[in-house]
Amino acid sequence: MDDDTIQLVVWIVAAVALFAIEATTIAFVALYFGVGALAAALAAALGTPLAVQALVFA
């Protein structure tokens, strides 16, 4: 796998993990991080650099 694919997989795994954490809590904090991780995964799928992905996540 190339770096772009690995970055995409990492963002998706992070999003799923954050959504799973949110499912076990009621704080609604991890939900927003999960949405940010999905947005960063979309940026990774479009081939943007890691710095742009980090900005999208933030």
GROMACS .gro file of N, CA and C in nm:
model
  174
    1MET      N    1   0.084  -0.118   0.000
    1MET     CA    2   0.000   0.000   0.000
    1MET      C    3   0.089   0.125   0.000
    2ASP      N    4   0.040   0.227  -0.069
    2ASP     CA    5   0.117   0.350  -0.072
    2ASP      C    6   0.076   0.440   0.046
    3ASP      N    7   0.148   0.550   0.063
    3ASP     CA    8   0.125   0.638   0.177
    3ASP      C    9  -0.015   0.698   0.178
    4ASP      N   10  -0.069   0.731   0.061
    4ASP     CA   11  -0.203   0.791   0.055
    4ASP      C   12  -0.309   0.694   0.106
    5THR      N   13  -0.296   0.568   0.071
    5THR     CA   14  -0.392   0.467   0.115
    5THR      C   15  -0.381   0.445   0.266
    6ILE      N   16  -0.259   0.443   0.316
    6ILE     CA   17  -0.238   0.423   0.459
    6ILE      C   18  -0.298   0.539   0.538
    7GLN      N   19  -0.279   0.662   0.489
    7GLN     CA   20  -0.337   0.778   0.557
    7GLN      C   21  -0.489   0.769   0.559
    8LEU      N   22  -0.548   0.729   0.448
    8LEU     CA   23  -0.693   0.715   0.441
    8LEU      C   24  -0.743   0.611   0.541
    9VAL      N   25  -0.677   0.497   0.547
    9VAL     CA   26  -0.717   0.390   0.640
    9VAL      C   27  -0.702   0.436   0.785
   10VAL      N   28  -0.595   0.507   0.815
   10VAL     CA   29  -0.574   0.555   0.952
   10VAL      C   30  -0.685   0.651   0.993
   11TRP      N   31  -0.724   0.742   0.904
   11TRP     CA   32  -0.831   0.837   0.937
   11TRP      C   33  -0.964   0.765   0.956
   12ILE      N   34  -0.991   0.665   0.874
   12ILE     CA   35  -1.118   0.591   0.888
   12ILE      C   36  -1.119   0.511   1.017
   13VAL      N   37  -1.009   0.447   1.050
   13VAL     CA   38  -1.001   0.371   1.176
   13VAL      C   39  -1.016   0.466   1.295
   14ALA      N   40  -0.954   0.582   1.287
   14ALA     CA   41  -0.967   0.681   1.395
   14ALA      C   42  -1.113   0.725   1.410
   15ALA      N   43  -1.180   0.748   1.298
   15ALA     CA   44  -1.320   0.791   1.303
   15ALA      C   45  -1.408   0.683   1.365
   16VAL      N   46  -1.388   0.559   1.324
   16VAL     CA   47  -1.468   0.449   1.379
   16VAL      C   48  -1.442   0.434   1.529
   17ALA      N   49  -1.316   0.444   1.569
   17ALA     CA   50  -1.283   0.433   1.711
   17ALA      C   51  -1.347   0.547   1.791
   18LEU      N   52  -1.342   0.667   1.737
   18LEU     CA   53  -1.402   0.781   1.807
   18LEU      C   54  -1.553   0.769   1.816
   19PHE      N   55  -1.616   0.719   1.711
   19PHE     CA   56  -1.761   0.698   1.716
   19PHE      C   57  -1.796   0.588   1.816
   20ALA      N   58  -1.712   0.486   1.827
   20ALA     CA   59  -1.736   0.380   1.925
   20ALA      C   60  -1.722   0.434   2.067
   21ILE      N   61  -1.624   0.520   2.088
   21ILE     CA   62  -1.609   0.583   2.219
   21ILE      C   63  -1.731   0.669   2.250
   22GLU      N   64  -1.777   0.742   2.151
   22GLU     CA   65  -1.894   0.828   2.172
   22GLU      C   66  -2.019   0.745   2.203
   23ALA      N   67  -2.028   0.628   2.146
   23ALA     CA   68  -2.144   0.543   2.171
   23ALA      C   69  -2.149   0.496   2.316
   24THR      N   70  -2.035   0.495   2.383
   24THR     CA   71  -2.032   0.449   2.522
   24THR      C   72  -2.037   0.564   2.622
   25THR      N   73  -2.030   0.687   2.574
   25THR     CA   74  -2.036   0.803   2.663
   25THR      C   75  -2.152   0.893   2.622
   26ILE      N   76  -2.179   0.991   2.703
   26ILE     CA   77  -2.286   1.085   2.669
   26ILE      C   78  -2.233   1.229   2.662
   27ALA      N   79  -2.103   1.245   2.650
   27ALA     CA   80  -2.042   1.377   2.657
   27ALA      C   81  -2.047   1.453   2.524
   28PHE      N   82  -2.070   1.386   2.413
   28PHE     CA   83  -2.072   1.447   2.280
   28PHE      C   84  -1.940   1.515   2.244
   29VAL      N   85  -1.830   1.469   2.300
   29VAL     CA   86  -1.700   1.526   2.267
   29VAL      C   87  -1.635   1.445   2.155
   30ALA      N   88  -1.633   1.314   2.169
   30ALA     CA   89  -1.569   1.229   2.069
   30ALA      C   90  -1.642   1.235   1.936
   31LEU      N   91  -1.770   1.267   1.940
   31LEU     CA   92  -1.848   1.277   1.816
   31LEU      C   93  -1.788   1.380   1.721
   32TYR      N   94  -1.752   1.495   1.774
   32TYR     CA   95  -1.698   1.601   1.690
   32TYR      C   96  -1.560   1.565   1.636
   33PHE      N   97  -1.480   1.497   1.717
   33PHE     CA   98  -1.351   1.449   1.668
   33PHE      C   99  -1.370   1.343   1.560
   34GLY      N  100  -1.472   1.259   1.575
   34GLY     CA  101  -1.502   1.158   1.474
   34GLY      C  102  -1.542   1.221   1.342
   35VAL      N  103  -1.623   1.326   1.349
   35VAL     CA  104  -1.663   1.397   1.226
   35VAL      C  105  -1.540   1.461   1.162
   36GLY      N  106  -1.452   1.516   1.244
   36GLY     CA  107  -1.328   1.574   1.191
   36GLY      C  108  -1.240   1.469   1.126
   37ALA      N  109  -1.236   1.350   1.185
   37ALA     CA  110  -1.157   1.242   1.126
   37ALA      C  111  -1.216   1.196   0.993
   38LEU      N  112  -1.349   1.195   0.983
   38LEU     CA  113  -1.412   1.161   0.855
   38LEU      C  114  -1.382   1.267   0.749
   39ALA      N  115  -1.383   1.393   0.789
   39ALA     CA  116  -1.350   1.500   0.696
   39ALA      C  117  -1.205   1.488   0.651
   40ALA      N  118  -1.116   1.454   0.742
   40ALA     CA  119  -0.976   1.435   0.707
   40ALA      C  120  -0.960   1.313   0.616
   41ALA      N  121  -1.041   1.210   0.637
   41ALA     CA  122  -1.037   1.093   0.549
   41ALA      C  123  -1.079   1.131   0.408
   42LEU      N  124  -1.180   1.217   0.397
   42LEU     CA  125  -1.221   1.266   0.266
   42LEU      C  126  -1.108   1.344   0.200
   43ALA      N  127  -1.040   1.427   0.279
   43ALA     CA  128  -0.927   1.502   0.226
   43ALA      C  129  -0.816   1.407   0.181
   44ALA      N  130  -0.793   1.301   0.257
   44ALA     CA  131  -0.691   1.203   0.219
   44ALA      C  132  -0.730   1.131   0.091
   45ALA      N  133  -0.859   1.103   0.075
   45ALA     CA  134  -0.906   1.036  -0.046
   45ALA      C  135  -0.887   1.124  -0.169
   46LEU      N  136  -0.890   1.255  -0.148
   46LEU     CA  137  -0.870   1.348  -0.258
   46LEU      C  138  -0.723   1.372  -0.288
   47GLY      N  139  -0.634   1.314  -0.207
   47GLY     CA  140  -0.492   1.321  -0.234
   47GLY      C  141  -0.422   1.443  -0.178
   48THR      N  142  -0.479   1.507  -0.078
   48THR     CA  143  -0.416   1.625  -0.020
   48THR      C  144  -0.300   1.584   0.070
   49PRO      N  145  -0.205   1.675   0.092
   49PRO     CA  146  -0.092   1.644   0.181
   49PRO      C  147  -0.138   1.626   0.326
   50LEU      N  148  -0.054   1.565   0.405
   50LEU     CA  149  -0.087   1.537   0.544
   50LEU      C  150  -0.113   1.665   0.623
   51ALA      N  151  -0.041   1.771   0.594
   51ALA     CA  152  -0.062   1.898   0.664
   51ALA      C  153  -0.203   1.951   0.640
   52VAL      N  154  -0.253   1.938   0.520
   52VAL     CA  155  -0.390   1.981   0.489
   52VAL      C  156  -0.490   1.892   0.561
   53GLN      N  157  -0.463   1.764   0.566
   53GLN     CA  158  -0.551   1.671   0.637
   53GLN      C  159  -0.559   1.707   0.785
   54ALA      N  160  -0.446   1.743   0.843
   54ALA     CA  161  -0.444   1.782   0.984
   54ALA      C  162  -0.523   1.910   1.007
   55LEU      N  163  -0.513   2.004   0.915
   55LEU     CA  164  -0.591   2.128   0.926
   55LEU      C  165  -0.740   2.100   0.913
   56VAL      N  166  -0.777   2.010   0.825
   56VAL     CA  167  -0.918   1.974   0.809
   56VAL      C  168  -0.968   1.906   0.936
   57PHE      N  169  -0.888   1.820   0.994
   57PHE     CA  170  -0.926   1.753   1.118
   57PHE      C  171  -0.946   1.853   1.231
   58ALA      N  172  -0.860   1.952   1.236
   58ALA     CA  173  -0.868   2.054   1.342
   58ALA      C  174  -0.987   2.143   1.318
   0.00000   0.00000   0.00000
